[in-house]
CSV table of C-alpha atoms and ligand atoms in Angstrom, one decimal:
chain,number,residue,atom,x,y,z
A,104,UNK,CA,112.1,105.6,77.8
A,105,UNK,CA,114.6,107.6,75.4
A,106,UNK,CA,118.0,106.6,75.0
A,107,UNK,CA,120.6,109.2,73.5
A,108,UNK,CA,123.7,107.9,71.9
A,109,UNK,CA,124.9,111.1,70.1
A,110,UNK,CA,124.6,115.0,71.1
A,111,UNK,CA,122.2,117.0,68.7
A,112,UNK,CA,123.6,120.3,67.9
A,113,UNK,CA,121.1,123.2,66.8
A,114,UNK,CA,123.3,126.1,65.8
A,115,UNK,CA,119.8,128.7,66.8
A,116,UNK,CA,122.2,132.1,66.0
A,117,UNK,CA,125.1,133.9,64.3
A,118,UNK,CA,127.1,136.8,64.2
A,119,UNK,CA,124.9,139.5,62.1
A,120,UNK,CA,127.1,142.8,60.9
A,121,UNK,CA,125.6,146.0,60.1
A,122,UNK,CA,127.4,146.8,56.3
A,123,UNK,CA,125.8,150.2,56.2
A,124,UNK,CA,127.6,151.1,59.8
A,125,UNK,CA,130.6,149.3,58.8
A,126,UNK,CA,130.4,151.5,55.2
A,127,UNK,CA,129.6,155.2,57.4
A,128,UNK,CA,132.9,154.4,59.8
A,129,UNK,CA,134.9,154.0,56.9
A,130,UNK,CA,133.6,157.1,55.1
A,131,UNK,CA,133.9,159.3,58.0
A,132,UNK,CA,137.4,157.9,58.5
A,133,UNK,CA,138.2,158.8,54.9
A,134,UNK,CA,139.1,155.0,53.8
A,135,UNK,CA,138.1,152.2,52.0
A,136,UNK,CA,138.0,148.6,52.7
A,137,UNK,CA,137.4,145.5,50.4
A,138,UNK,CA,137.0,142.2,51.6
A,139,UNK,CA,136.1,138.7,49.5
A,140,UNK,CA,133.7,137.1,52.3
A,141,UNK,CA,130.2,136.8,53.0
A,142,UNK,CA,130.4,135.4,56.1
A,143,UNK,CA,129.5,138.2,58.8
A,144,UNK,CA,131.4,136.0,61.0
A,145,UNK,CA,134.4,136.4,59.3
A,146,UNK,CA,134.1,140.2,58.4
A,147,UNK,CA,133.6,141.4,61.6
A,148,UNK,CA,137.4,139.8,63.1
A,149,UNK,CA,138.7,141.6,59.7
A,150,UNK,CA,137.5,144.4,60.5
A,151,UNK,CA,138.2,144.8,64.3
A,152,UNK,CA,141.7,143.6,64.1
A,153,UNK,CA,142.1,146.1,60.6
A,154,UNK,CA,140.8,149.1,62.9
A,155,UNK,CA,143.7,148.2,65.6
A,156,UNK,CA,146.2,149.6,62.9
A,157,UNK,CA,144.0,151.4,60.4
A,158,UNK,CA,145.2,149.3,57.5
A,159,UNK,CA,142.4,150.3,55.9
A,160,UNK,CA,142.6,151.6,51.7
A,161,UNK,CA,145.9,151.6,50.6
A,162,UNK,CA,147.1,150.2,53.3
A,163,UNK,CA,145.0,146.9,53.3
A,164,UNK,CA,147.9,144.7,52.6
A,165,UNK,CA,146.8,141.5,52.9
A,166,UNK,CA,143.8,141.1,50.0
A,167,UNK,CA,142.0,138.0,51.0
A,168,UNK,CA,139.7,137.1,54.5
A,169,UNK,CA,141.5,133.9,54.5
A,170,UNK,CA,145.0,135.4,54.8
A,171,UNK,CA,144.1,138.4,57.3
A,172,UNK,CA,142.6,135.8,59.5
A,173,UNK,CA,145.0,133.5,59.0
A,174,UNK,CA,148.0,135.7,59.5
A,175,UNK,CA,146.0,136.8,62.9
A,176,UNK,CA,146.2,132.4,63.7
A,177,UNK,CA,149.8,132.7,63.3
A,178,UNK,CA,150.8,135.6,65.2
A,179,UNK,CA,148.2,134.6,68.1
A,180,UNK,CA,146.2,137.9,68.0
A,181,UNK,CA,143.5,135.7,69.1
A,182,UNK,CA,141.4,138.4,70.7
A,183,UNK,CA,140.1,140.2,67.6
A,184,UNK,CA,138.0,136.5,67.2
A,185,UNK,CA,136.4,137.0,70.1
A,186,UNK,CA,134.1,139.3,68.2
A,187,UNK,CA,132.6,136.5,66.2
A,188,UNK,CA,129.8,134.8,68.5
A,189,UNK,CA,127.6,131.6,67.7
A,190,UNK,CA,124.6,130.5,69.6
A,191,UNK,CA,123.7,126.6,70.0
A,192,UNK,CA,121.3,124.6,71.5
A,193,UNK,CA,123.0,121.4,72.6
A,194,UNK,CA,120.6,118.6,73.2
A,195,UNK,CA,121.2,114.5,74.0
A,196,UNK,CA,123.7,114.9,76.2
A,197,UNK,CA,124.3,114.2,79.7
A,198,UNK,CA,124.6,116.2,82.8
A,199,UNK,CA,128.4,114.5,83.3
A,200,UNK,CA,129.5,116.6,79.5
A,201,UNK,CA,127.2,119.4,80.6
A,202,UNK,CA,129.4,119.7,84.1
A,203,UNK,CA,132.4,119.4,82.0
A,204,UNK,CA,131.2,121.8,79.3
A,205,UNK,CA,130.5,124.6,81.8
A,206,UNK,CA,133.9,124.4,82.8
A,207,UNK,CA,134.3,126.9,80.1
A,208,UNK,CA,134.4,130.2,81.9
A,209,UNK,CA,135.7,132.7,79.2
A,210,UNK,CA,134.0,133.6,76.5
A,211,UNK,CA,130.9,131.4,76.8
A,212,UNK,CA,127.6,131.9,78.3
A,213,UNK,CA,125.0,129.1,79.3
A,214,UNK,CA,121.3,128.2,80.2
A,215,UNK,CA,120.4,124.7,81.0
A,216,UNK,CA,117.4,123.1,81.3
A,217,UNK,CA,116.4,123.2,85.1
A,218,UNK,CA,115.9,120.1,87.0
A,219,UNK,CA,113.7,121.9,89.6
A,220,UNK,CA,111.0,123.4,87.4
A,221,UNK,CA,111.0,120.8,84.8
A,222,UNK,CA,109.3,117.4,85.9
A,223,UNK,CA,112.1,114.7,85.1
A,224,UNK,CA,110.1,111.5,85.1
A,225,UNK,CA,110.4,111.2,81.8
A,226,UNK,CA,114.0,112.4,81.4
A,227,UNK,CA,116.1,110.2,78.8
A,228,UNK,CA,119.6,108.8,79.6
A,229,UNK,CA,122.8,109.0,77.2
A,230,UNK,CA,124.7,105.3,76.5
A,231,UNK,CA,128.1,106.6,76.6
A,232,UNK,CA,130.3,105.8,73.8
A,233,UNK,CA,132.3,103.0,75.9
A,234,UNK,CA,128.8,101.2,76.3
A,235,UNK,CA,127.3,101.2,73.1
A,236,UNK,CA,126.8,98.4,71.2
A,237,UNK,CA,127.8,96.0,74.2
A,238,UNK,CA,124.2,94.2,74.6
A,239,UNK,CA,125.0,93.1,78.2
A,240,UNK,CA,126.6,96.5,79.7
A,241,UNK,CA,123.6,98.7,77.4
A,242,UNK,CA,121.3,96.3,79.0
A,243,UNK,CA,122.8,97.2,82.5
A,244,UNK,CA,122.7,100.8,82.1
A,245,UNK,CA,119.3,100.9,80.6
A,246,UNK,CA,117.9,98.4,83.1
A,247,UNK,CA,119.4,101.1,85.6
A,248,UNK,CA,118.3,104.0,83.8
A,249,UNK,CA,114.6,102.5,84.1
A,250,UNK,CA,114.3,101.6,88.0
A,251,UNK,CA,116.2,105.0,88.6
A,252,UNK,CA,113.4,106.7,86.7
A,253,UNK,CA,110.6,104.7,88.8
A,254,UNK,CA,112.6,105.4,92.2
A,255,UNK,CA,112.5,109.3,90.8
A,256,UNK,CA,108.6,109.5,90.3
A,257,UNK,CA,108.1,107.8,93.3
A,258,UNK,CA,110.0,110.1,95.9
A,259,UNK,CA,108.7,113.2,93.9
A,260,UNK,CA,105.2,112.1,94.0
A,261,UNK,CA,105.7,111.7,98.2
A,262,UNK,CA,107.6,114.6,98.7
A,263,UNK,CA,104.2,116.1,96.5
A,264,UNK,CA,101.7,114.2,98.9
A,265,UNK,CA,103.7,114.9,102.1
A,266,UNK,CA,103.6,118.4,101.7
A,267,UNK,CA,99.8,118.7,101.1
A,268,UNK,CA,99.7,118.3,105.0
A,269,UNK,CA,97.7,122.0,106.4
A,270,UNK,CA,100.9,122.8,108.3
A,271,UNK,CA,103.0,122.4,105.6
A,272,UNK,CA,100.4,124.4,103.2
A,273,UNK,CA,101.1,126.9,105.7
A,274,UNK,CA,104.6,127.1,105.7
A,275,UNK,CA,104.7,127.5,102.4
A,276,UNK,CA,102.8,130.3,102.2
A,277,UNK,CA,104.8,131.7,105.2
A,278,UNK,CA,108.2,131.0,102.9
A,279,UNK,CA,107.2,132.9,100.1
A,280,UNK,CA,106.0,135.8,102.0
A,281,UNK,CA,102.2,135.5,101.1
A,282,UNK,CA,101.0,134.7,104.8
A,283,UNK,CA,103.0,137.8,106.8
A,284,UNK,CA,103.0,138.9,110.2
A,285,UNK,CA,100.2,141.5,111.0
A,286,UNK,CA,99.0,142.9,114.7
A,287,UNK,CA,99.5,139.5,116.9
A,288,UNK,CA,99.4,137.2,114.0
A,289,UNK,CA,99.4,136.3,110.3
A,290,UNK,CA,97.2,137.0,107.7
A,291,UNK,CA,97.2,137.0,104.1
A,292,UNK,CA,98.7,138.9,102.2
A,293,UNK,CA,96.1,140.2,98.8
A,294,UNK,CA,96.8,139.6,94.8
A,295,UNK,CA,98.8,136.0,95.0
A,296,UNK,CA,96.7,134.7,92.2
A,297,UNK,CA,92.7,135.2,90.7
A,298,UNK,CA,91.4,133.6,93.8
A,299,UNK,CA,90.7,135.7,97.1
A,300,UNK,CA,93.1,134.5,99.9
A,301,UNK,CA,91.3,133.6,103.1
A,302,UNK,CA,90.4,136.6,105.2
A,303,UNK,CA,91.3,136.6,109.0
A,304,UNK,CA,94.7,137.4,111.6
A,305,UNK,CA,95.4,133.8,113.1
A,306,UNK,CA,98.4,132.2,114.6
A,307,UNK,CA,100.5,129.8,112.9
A,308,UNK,CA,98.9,126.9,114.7
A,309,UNK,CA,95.7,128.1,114.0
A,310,UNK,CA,96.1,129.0,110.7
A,311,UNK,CA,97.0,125.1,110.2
A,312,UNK,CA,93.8,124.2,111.9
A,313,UNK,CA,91.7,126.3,109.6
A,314,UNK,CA,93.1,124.5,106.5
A,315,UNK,CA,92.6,121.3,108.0
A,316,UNK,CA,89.0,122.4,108.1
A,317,UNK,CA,88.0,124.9,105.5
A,318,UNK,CA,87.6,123.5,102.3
A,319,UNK,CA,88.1,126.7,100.2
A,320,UNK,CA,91.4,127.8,102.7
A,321,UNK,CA,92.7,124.6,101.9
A,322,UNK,CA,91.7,124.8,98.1
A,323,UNK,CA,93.5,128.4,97.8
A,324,UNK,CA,96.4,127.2,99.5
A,325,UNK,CA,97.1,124.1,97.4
A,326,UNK,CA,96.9,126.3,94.0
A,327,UNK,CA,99.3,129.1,95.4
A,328,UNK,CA,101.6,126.8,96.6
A,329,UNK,CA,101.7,124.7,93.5
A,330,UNK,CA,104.9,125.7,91.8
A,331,UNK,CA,106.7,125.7,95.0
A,332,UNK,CA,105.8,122.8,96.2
A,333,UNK,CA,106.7,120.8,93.0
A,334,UNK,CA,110.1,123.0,93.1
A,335,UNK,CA,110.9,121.3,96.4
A,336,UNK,CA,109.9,118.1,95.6
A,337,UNK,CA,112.0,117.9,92.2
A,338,UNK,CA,114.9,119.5,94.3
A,339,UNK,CA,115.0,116.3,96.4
A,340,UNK,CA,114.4,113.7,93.9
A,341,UNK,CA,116.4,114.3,91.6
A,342,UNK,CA,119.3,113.2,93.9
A,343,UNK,CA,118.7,109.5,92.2
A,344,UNK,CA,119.1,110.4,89.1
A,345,UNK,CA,122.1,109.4,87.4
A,346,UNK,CA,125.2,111.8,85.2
A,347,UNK,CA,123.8,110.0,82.3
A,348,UNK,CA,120.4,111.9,82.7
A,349,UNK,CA,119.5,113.5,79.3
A,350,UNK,CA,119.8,117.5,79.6
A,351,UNK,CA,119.6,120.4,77.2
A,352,UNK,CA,121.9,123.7,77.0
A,353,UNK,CA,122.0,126.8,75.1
A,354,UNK,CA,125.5,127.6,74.7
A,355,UNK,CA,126.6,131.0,73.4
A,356,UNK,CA,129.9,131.2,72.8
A,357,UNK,CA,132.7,132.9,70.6
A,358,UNK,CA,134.9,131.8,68.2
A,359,UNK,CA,138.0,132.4,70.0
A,360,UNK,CA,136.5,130.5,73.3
A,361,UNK,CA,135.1,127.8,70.8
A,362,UNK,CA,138.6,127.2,69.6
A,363,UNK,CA,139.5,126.9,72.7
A,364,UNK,CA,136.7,124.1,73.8
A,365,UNK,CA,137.1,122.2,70.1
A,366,UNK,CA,141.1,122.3,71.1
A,367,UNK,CA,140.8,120.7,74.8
A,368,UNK,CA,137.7,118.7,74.2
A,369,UNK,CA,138.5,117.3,71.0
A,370,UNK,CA,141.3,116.4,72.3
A,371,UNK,CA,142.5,112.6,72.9
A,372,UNK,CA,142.6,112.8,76.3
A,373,UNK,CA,139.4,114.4,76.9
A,374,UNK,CA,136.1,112.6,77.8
A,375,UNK,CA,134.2,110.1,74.9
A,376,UNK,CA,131.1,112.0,74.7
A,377,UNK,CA,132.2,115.3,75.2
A,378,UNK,CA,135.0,114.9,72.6
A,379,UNK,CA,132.2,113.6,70.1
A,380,UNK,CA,130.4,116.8,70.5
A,381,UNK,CA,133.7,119.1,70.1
A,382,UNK,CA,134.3,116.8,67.2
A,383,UNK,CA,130.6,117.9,65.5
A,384,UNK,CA,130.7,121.3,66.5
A,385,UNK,CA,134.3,121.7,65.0
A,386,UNK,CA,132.3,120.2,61.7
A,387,UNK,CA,129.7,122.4,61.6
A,388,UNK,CA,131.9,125.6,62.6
A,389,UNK,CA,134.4,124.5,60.0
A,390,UNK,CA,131.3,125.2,57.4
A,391,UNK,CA,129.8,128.1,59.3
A,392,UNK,CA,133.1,130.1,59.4
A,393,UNK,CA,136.4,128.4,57.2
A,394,UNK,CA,138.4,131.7,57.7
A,395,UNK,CA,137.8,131.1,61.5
A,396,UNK,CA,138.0,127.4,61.9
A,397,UNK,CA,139.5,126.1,58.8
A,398,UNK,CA,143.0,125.3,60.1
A,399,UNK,CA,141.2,122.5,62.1
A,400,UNK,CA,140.6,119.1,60.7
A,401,UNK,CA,138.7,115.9,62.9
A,402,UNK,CA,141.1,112.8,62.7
A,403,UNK,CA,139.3,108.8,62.8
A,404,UNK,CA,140.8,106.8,65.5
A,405,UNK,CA,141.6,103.5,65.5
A,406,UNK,CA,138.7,102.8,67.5
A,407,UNK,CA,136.3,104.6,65.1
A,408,UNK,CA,136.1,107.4,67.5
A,409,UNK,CA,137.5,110.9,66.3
A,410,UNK,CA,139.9,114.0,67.9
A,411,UNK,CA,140.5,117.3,66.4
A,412,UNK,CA,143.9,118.5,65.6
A,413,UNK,CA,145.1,122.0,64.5
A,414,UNK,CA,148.8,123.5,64.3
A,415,UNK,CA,147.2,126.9,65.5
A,416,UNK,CA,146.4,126.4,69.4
A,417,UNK,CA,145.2,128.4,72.2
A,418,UNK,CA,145.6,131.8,70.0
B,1272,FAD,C1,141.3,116.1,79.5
B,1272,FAD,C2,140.8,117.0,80.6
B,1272,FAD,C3,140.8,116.5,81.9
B,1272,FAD,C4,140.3,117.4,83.0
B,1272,FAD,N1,140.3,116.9,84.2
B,1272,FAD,C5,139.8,117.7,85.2
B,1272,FAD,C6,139.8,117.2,86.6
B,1272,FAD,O1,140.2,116.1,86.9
B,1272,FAD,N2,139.3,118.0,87.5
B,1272,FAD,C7,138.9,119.3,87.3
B,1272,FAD,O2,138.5,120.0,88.2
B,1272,FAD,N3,138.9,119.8,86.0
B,1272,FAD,C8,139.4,119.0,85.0
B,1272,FAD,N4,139.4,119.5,83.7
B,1272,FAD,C9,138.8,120.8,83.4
B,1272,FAD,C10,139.9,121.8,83.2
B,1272,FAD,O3,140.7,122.0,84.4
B,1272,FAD,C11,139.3,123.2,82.9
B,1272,FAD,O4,138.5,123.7,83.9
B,1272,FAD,C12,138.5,123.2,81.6
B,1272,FAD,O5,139.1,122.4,80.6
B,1272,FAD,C13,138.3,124.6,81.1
B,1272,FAD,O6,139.5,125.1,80.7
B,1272,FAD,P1,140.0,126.6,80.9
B,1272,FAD,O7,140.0,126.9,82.3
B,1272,FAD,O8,141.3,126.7,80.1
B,1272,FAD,O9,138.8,127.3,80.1
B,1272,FAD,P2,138.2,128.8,80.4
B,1272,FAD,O10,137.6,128.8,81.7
B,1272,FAD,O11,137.2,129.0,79.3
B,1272,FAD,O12,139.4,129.7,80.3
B,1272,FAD,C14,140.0,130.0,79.0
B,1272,FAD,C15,141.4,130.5,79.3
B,1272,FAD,O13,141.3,131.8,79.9
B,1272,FAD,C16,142.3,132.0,80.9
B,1272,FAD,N5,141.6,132.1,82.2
B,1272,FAD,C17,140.3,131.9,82.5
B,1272,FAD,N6,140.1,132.1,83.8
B,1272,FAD,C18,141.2,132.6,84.3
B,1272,FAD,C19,141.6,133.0,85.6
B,1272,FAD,N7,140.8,133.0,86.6
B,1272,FAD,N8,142.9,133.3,85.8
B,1272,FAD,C20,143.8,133.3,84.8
B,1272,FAD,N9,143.5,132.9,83.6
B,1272,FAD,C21,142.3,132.6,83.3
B,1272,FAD,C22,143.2,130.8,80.8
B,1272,FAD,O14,144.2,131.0,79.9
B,1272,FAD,C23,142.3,129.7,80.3
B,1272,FAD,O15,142.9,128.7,79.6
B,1272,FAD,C24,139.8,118.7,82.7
B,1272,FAD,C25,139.8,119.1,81.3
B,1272,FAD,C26,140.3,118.3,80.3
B,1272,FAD,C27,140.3,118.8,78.9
């Protein structure tokens, strides 16, 4: 069984601009506009909040990336950063930091890992912070973590069996529309799959009786019914399993949102494992994007634990 003690971060995509558009609007505006970054990240606020006044050519003003951004920190023009988007695959966490982390309406967008499709018996667990390196409490949790994980295979594996009964083949079939209602009774509807559905009009009783008896009804219904079935019984079961269950999320989000999340969850009084993951992804932003993020610096605590900090917040 796989333990997580620290989120993995995967930063998957970044903020591409197009120079050659950027270069046409400026020529058809008659203007000129010089910048010192490489970071298309960085550009593209520059440029949006420069458009905004046309302080484009000789009206450029401030020279550098770092001080048009910067001054736009100060004054809290904030929206101009919302341009700037980063995409991230967050992985080792827990479904508690996930349910915190989607808390994050504006500006981000998410897909998780679903715990109806994807099979969870052999999810991992996250340690949090508080636990680690305590042998008796990580003992506790992972002893937990482990008959959790058993209980969890075991209801999905009944839920599986129970229903492989014919009636509940047929209903089913009946839920997702492939057994319909035709003259005085049901029949199949054709196409669900390469194999031909059985051919007849039947009631739902009897319908329930012919799978009980025919081999290749019962055969075709099992197969079509496959995904749904395992849906239904993942659904159920994964009631037992614990916030600490292991989960994955892509996260797009951008940089004025991110300052946001980095500002509240790296924050003291924000959750251990959550605020270890703002603390990384300030890191890694920090390098990504220092016009953007570099007013940001992640403080050691006493405890060996770390917060952000910035004098620029909620711009
Ligand atoms: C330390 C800590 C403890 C917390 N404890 C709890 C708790 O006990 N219970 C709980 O339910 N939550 C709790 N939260 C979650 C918190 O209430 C927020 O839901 C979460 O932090 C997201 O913040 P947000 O709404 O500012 O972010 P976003 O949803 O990303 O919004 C960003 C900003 O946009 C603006 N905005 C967004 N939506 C609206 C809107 N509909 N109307 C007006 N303005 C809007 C606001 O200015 C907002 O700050 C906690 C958060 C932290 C950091």
């Amino acid at each position: 069984m796989k333990f997580f003690t620290r989120p993995k971060i995967y930063l998957v995509g970044k903020q591409v601009m197009s120079d050659a558009d950027a270069r046409r609007f400026l020529e058809e505006e008659g203007t000129t506009w010089m910048t010192d970054t490489a970071i298309d990240g960085e550009k593209l606020p520059e440029l949006a909040g420069r458009m905004c006044y046309m302080s484009f050519g000789d009206k450029q003003g401030r020279k550098s990336n770092k001080d048009y951004l910067g001054h736009i920190l100060e004054v809290g023009h904030g929206s101009v950063l919302e341009h700037t988007v980063f995409n991230f695959i967050f992985t080792g966490v827990s479904r508690s930091l996930t349910h915190e982390l989607i808390r994050h309406r504006a500006g981000f967008g998410y897909s998780q890992l679903s715990q109806r499709y994807v099979d969870e018996r052999d999810a991992g667990f996250v340690i949090p912070p508080a636990v680690q390196g305590d042998a008796e409490l990580e003992n506790a949790v992972r002893g937990f973590c482990e008959s959790t994980s058993k209980l969890y295979a075991e209801l999905t594996d009944k839920l599986a069996d129970k229903y492989t009964s014919p009636r509940q083949l047929v209903d089913f079939a009946l839920r997702d529309e492939m057994l319909v209602a035709k003259d005085e009774g049901y029949a199949f509807k054709p196409g669900h799959g390469e194999a031909k559905p059985p051919a007849g009009t039947r009631s739902i009783a009897e319908w329930a009786t012919f799978v009980e008896s025919d081999k290749e009804a019962n055969k075709y219904l099992r197969k079509v019914t496959l995904t749904a079935r395992r849906k239904t019984a993942r659904e159920a079961a994964r009631c037992v399993l614990p916030n600490a269950t292991e989960t994955k999320i892509f996260v797009t989000a951008n940089a004025r949102a991110l300052r946001h999340f980095i500002e509240l969850r790296g924050d003291i009084h924000a959750e251990a494992e959550i605020r270890a993951l703002a603390c990384d992804v300030c890191r890694l932003v920090i390098k990504e994007a220092p016009n953007l993020f570099g007013d940001y610096e992640v403080v050691k605590l006493p405890d060996g634990s770390e917060r952000t900090r910035t004098k620029h917040r909620k711009v």
